[in-house]
PDB file of C-alpha atoms in Angstrom:
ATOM      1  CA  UNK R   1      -6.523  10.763  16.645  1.00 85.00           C
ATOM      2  CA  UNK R   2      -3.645   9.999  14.356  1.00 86.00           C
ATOM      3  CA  UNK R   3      -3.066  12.040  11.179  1.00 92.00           C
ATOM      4  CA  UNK R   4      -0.380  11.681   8.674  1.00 96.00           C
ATOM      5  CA  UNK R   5       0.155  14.798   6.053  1.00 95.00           C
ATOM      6  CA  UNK R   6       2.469  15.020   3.277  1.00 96.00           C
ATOM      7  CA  UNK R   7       3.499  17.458   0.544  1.00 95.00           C
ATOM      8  CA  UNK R   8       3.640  18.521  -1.794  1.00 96.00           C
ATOM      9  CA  UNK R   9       0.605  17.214  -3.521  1.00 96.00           C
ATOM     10  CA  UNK R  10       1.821  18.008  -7.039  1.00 96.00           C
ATOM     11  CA  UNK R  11       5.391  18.897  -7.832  1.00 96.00           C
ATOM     12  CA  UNK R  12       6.680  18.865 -11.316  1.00 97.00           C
ATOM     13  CA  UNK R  13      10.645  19.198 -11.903  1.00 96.00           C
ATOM     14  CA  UNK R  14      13.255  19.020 -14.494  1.00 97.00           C
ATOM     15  CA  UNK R  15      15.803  15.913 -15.402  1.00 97.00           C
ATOM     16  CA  UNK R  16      18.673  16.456 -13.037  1.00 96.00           C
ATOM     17  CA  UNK R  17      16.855  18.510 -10.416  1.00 97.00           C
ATOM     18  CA  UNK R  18      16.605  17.324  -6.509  1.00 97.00           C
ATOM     19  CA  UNK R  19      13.602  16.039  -5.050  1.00 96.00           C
ATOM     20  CA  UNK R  20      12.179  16.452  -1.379  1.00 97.00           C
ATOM     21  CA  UNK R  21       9.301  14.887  -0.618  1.00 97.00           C
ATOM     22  CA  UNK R  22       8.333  15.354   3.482  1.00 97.00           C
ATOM     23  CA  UNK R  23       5.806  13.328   5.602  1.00 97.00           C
ATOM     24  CA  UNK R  24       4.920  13.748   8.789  1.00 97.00           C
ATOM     25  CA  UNK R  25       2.390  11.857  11.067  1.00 96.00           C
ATOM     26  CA  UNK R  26       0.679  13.373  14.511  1.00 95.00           C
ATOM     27  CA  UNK R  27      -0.732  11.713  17.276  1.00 93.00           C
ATOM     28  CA  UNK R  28       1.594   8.573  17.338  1.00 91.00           C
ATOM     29  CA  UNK R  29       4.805   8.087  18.502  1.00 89.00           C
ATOM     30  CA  UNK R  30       7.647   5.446  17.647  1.00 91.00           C
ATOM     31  CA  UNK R  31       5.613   4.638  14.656  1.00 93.00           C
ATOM     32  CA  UNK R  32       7.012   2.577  11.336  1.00 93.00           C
ATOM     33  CA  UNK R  33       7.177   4.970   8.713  1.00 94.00           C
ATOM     34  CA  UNK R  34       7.040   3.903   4.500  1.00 94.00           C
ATOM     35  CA  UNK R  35       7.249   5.269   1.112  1.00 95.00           C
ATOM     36  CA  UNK R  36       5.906   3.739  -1.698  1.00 95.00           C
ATOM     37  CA  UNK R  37       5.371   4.256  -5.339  1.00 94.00           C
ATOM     38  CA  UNK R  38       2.154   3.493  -6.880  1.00 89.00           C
ATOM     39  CA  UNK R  39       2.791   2.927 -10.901  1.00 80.00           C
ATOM     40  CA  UNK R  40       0.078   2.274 -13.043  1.00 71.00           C
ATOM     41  CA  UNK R  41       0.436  -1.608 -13.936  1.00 67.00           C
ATOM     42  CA  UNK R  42       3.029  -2.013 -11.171  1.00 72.00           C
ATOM     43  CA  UNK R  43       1.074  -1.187  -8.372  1.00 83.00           C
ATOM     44  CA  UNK R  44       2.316  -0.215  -4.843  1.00 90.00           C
ATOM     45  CA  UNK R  45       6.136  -0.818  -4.550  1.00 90.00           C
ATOM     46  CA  UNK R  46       8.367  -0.580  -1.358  1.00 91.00           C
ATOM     47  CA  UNK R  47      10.666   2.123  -1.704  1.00 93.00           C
ATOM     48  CA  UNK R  48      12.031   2.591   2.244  1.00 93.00           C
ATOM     49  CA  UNK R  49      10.728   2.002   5.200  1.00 92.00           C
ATOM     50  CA  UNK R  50      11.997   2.753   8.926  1.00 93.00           C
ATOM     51  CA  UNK R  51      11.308   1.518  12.109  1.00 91.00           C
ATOM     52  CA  UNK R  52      12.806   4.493  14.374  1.00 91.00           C
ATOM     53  CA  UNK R  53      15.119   7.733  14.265  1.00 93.00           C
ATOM     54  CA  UNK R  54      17.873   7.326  11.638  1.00 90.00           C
ATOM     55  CA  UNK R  55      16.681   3.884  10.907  1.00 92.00           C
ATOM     56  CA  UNK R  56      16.556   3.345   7.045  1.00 92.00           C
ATOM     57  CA  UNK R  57      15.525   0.106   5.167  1.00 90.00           C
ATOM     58  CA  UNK R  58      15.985   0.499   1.275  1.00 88.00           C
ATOM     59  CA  UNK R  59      13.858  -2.254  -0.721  1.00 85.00           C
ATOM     60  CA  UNK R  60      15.032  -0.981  -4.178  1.00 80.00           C
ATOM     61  CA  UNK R  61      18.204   0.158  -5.205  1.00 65.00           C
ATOM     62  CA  UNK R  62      17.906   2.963  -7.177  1.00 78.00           C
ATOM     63  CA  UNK R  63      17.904   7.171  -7.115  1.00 88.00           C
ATOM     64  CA  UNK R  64      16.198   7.825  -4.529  1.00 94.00           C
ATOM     65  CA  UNK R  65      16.952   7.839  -0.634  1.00 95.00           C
ATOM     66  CA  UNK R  66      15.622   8.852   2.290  1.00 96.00           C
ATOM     67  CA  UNK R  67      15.771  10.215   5.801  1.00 96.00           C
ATOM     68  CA  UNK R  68      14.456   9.828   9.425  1.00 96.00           C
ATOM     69  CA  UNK R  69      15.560  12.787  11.132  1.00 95.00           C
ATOM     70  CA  UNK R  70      12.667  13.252  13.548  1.00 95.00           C
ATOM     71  CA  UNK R  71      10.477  10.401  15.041  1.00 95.00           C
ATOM     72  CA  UNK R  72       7.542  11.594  13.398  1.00 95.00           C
ATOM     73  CA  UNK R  73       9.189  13.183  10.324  1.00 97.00           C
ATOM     74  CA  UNK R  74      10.152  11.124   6.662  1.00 97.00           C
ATOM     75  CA  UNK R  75      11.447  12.714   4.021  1.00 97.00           C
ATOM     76  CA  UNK R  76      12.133  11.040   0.307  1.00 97.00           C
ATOM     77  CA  UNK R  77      15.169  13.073  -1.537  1.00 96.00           C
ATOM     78  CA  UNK R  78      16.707  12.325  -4.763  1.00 96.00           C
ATOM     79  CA  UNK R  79      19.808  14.880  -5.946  1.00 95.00           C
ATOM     80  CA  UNK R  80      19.350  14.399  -9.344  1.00 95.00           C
ATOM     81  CA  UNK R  81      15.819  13.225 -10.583  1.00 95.00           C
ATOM     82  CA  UNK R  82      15.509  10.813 -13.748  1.00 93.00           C
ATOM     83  CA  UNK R  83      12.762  10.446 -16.121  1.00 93.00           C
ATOM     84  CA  UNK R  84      11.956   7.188 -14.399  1.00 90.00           C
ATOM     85  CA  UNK R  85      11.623   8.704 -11.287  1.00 92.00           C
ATOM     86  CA  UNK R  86       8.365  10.279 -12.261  1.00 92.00           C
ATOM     87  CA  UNK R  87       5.507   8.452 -10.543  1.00 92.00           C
ATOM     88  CA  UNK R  88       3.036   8.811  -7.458  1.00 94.00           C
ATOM     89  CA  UNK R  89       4.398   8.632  -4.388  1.00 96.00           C
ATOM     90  CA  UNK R  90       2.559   7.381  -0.876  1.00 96.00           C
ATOM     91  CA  UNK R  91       3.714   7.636   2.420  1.00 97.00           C
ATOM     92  CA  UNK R  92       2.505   5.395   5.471  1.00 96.00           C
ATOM     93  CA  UNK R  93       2.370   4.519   8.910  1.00 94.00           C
ATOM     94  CA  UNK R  94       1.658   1.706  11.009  1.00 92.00           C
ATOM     95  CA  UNK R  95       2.479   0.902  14.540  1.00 86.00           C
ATOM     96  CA  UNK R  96       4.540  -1.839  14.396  1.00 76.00           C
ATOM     97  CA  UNK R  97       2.928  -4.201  16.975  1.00 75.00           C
ATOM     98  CA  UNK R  98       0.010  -6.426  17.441  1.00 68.00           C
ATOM     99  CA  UNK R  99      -1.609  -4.058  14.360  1.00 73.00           C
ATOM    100  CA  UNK R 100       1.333  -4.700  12.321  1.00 75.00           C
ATOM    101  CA  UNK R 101       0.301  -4.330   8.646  1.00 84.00           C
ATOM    102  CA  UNK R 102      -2.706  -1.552   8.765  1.00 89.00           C
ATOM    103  CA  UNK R 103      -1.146   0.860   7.187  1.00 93.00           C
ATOM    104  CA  UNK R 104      -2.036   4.480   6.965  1.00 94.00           C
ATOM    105  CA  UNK R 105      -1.748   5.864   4.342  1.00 96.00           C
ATOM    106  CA  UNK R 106      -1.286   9.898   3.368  1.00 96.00           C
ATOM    107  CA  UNK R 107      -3.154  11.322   0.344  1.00 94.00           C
ATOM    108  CA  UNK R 108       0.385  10.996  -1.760  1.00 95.00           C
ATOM    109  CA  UNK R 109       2.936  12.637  -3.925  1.00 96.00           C
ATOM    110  CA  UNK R 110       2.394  13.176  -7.909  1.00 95.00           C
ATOM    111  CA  UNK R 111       5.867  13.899  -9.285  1.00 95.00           C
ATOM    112  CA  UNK R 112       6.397  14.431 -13.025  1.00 95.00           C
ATOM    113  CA  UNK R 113      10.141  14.643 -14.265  1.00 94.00           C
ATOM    114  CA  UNK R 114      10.433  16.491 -17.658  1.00 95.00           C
TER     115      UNK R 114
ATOM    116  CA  UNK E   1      11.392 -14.070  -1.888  1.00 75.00           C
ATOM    117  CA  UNK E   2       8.514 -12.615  -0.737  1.00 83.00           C
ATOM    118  CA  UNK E   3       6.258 -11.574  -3.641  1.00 89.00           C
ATOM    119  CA  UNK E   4       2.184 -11.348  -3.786  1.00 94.00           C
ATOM    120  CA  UNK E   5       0.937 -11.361  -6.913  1.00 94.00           C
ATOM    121  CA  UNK E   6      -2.826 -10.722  -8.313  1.00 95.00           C
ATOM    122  CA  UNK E   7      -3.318 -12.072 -12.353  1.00 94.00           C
ATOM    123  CA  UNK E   8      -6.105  -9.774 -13.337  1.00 94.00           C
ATOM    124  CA  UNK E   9      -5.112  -6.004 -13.940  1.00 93.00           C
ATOM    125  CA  UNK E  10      -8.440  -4.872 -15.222  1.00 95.00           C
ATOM    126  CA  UNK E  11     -12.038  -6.803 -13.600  1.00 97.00           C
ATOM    127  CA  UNK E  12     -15.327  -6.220 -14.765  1.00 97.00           C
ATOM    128  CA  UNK E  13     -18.702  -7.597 -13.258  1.00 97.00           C
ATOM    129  CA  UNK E  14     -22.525  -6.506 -13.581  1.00 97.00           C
ATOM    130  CA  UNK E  15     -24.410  -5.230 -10.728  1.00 97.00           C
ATOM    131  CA  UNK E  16     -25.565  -7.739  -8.608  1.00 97.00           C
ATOM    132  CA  UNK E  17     -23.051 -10.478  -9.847  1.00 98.00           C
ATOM    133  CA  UNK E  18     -20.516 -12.616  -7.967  1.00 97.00           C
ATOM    134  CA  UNK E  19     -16.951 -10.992  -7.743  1.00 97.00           C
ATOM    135  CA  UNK E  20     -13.739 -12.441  -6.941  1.00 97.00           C
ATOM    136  CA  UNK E  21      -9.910 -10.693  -6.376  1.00 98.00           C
ATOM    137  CA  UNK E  22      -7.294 -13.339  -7.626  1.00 97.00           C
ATOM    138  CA  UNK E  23      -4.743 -13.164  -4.708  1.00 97.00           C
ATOM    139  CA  UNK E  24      -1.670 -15.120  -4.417  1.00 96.00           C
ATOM    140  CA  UNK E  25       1.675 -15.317  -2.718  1.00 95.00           C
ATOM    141  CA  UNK E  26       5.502 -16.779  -2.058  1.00 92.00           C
ATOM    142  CA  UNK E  27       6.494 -17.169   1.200  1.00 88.00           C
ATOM    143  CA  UNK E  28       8.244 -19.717   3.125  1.00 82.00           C
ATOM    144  CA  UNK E  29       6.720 -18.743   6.333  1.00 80.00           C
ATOM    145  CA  UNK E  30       3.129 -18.372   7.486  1.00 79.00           C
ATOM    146  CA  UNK E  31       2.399 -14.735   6.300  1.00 83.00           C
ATOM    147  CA  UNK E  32      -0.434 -12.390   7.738  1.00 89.00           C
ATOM    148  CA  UNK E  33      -2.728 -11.311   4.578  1.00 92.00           C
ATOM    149  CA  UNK E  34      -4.471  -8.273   3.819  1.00 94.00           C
ATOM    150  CA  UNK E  35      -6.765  -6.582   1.308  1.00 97.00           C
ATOM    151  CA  UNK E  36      -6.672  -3.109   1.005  1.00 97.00           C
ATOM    152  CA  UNK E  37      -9.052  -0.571  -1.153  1.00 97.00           C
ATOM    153  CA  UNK E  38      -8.715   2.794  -2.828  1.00 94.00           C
ATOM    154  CA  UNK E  39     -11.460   4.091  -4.070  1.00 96.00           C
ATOM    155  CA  UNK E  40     -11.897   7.157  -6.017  1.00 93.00           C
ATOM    156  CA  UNK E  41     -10.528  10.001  -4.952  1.00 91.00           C
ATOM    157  CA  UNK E  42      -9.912   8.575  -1.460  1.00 93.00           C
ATOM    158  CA  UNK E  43      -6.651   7.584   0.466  1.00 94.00           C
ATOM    159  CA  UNK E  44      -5.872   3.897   0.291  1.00 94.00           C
ATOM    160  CA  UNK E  45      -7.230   2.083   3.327  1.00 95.00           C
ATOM    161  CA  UNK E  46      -7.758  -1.311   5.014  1.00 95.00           C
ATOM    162  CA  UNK E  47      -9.818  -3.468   3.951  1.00 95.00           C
ATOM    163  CA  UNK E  48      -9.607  -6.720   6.109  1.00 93.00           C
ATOM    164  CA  UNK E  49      -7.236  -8.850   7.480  1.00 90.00           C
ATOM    165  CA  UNK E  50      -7.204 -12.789   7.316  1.00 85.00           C
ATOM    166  CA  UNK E  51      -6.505 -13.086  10.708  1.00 80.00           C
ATOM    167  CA  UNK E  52      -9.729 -11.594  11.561  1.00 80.00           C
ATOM    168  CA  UNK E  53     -12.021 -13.691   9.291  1.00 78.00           C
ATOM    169  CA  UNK E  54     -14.405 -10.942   9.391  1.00 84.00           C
ATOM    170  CA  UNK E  55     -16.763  -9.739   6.725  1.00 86.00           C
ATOM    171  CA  UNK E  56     -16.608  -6.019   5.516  1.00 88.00           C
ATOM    172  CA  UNK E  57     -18.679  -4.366   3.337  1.00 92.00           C
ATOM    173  CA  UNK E  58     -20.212  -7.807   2.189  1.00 93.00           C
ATOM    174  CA  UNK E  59     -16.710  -9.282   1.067  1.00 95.00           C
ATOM    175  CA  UNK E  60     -14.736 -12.190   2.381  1.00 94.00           C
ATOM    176  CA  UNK E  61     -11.290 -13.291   2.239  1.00 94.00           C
ATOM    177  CA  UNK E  62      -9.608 -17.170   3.056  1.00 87.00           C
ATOM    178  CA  UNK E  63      -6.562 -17.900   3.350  1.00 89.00           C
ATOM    179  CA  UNK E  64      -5.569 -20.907   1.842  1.00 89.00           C
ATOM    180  CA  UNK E  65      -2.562 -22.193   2.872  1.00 87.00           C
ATOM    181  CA  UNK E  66      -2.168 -25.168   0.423  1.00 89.00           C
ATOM    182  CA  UNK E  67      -2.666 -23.449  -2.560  1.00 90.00           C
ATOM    183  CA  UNK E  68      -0.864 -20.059  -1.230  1.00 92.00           C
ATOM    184  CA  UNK E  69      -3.526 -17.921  -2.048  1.00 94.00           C
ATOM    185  CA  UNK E  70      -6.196 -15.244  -0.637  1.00 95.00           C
ATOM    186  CA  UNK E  71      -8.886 -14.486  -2.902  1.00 96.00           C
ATOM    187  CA  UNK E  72     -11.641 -11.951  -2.011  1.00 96.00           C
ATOM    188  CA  UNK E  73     -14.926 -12.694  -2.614  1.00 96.00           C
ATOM    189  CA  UNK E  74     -18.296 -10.686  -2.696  1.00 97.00           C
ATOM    190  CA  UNK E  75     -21.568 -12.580  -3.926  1.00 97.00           C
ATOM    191  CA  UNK E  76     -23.547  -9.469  -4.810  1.00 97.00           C
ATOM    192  CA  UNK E  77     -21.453  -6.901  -6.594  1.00 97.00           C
ATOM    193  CA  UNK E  78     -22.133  -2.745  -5.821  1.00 97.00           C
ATOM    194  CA  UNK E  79     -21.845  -0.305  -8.080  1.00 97.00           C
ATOM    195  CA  UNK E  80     -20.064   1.039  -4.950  1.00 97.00           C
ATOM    196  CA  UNK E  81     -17.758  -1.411  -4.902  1.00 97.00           C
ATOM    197  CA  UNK E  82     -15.531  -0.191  -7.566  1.00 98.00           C
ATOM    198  CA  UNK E  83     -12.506   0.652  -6.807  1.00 97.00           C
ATOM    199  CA  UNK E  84      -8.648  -0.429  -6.650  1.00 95.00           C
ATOM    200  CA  UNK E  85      -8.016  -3.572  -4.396  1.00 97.00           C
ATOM    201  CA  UNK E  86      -4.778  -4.418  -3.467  1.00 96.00           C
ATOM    202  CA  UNK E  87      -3.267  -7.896  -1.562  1.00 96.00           C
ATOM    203  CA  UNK E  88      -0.600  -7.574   0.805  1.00 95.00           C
ATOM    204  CA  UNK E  89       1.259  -9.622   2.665  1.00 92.00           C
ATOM    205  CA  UNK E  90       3.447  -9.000   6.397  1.00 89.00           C
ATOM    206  CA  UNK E  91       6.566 -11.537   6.609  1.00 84.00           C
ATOM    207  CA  UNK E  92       5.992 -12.692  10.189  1.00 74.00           C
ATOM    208  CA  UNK E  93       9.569 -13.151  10.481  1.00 71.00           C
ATOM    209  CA  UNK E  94       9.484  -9.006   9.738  1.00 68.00           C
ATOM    210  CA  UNK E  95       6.845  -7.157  11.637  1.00 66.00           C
ATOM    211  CA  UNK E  96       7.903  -4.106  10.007  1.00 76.00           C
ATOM    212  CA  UNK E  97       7.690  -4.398   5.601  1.00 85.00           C
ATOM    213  CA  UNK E  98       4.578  -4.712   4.074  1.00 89.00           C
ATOM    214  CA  UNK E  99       4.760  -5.997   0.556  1.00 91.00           C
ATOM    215  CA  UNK E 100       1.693  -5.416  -2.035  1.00 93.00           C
ATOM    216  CA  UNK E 101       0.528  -7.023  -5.044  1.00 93.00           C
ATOM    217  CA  UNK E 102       0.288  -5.171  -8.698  1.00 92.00           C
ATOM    218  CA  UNK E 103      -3.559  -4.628  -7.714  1.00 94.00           C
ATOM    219  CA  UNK E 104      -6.855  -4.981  -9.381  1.00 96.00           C
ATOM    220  CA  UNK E 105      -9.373  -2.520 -10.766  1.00 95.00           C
ATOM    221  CA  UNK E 106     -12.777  -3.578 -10.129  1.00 97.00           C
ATOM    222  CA  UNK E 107     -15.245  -2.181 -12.413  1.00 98.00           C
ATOM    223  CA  UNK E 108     -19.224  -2.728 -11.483  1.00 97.00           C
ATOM    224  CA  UNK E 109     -21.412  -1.904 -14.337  1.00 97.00           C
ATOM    225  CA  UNK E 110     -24.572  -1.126 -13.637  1.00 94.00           C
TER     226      UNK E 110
END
């Protein structure tokens, strides 16, 4: 069966500081990989997503970017984190086909930026 | 622009009551619809799908075109039930974004 992990669970950094968030997903291959941030009020918005190795889609321009460098692998980076970057962050999967649109989701990020 | 948008923030209903999840959308296209749940302490999941017209857990979602919206619907509320529910929407012209709504909290009191 499919799994998708990522971590940290909690991280908490300073104003300036970089930011790695990883995700990985098991059991699938070729899948469509997403981050989101969930914001109280704002609900779930579409950060990146990427359909394939080195394949980035940015929704929202801001400081935050982020990386395929593995099929299975998605990391979220930032080199200098902002206030407003503090939120919690989900990452996803889905397979891109006939399914398209179940996501899965992992059990997300809680980043606070002091 | 593709946007999905849900009016009520906060939703309360007694046990036992009718519910309904305000759901609407902008697209130009014909969009597949989805509701999807978190509840507490759990990762956010699938709910149903429009395309499906199945019923899960008692609710029920249509998809009407005219008036652009997809409201989900449950005649008997569950204490159970409450929970975050969020609308999305897949651009059929992108097989690949999924774009969600601002979500509603459903509150059942018992």
């Amino acid at each position: 069966s499919q799994t998708i992990h990522q971590w940290p669970a909690t991280l908490v950094q300073p104003v300036g500081s970089p930011l790695s968030l990883e995700c990985t997903v098991e059991g699938t291959s070729n899948p469509n990989l997403y981050w989101y941030r969930q914001a109280a009020g704002r609900g779930l918005q579409l950060l990146f997503y990427s359909v394939g190795i080195g394949q980035i889609s940015s929704e929202v321009p801001q400081n935050l970017s982020a990386s395929r460098p593995q099929d299975r692998q998605f990391i979220l980076s930032s080199k200098k984190l902002l206030l407003s970057d503090s939120g919690f962050y989900l990452c996803a999967w889905g397979d891109g086909t006939v399914n398209a649109g179940e996501l899965f989701f992992g059990e997300g990020s809680r980043l606070t930026v002091l | 622009a593709q946007r999905v948008t849900q009016p009520e923030k906060l939703l309360s209903v007694f046990k036992g009551a009718p519910v309904e999840l305000k759901c609407n959308y902008s697209y130009s296209g014909s969009p597949e619809l989805f509701w999807y749940v978190q509840y507490s302490r759990q990762r956010l999941q699938l709910l149903l799908r429009h395309i499906s017209r199945e019923s899960i857990k008692g609710f029920t979602a249509d998809l009407n075109k005219g008036e652009t919206s997809f409201h989900l619907k449950k005649p008997f509320a569950q204490e159970e039930d409450s929970a975050m529910y969020y609308c999305a929407l897949l651009p059929k012209t992108s097989y690949d974004k999924v774009i969600f709504g601002p979500g509603t909290s459903l509150s059942v009191i018992p």
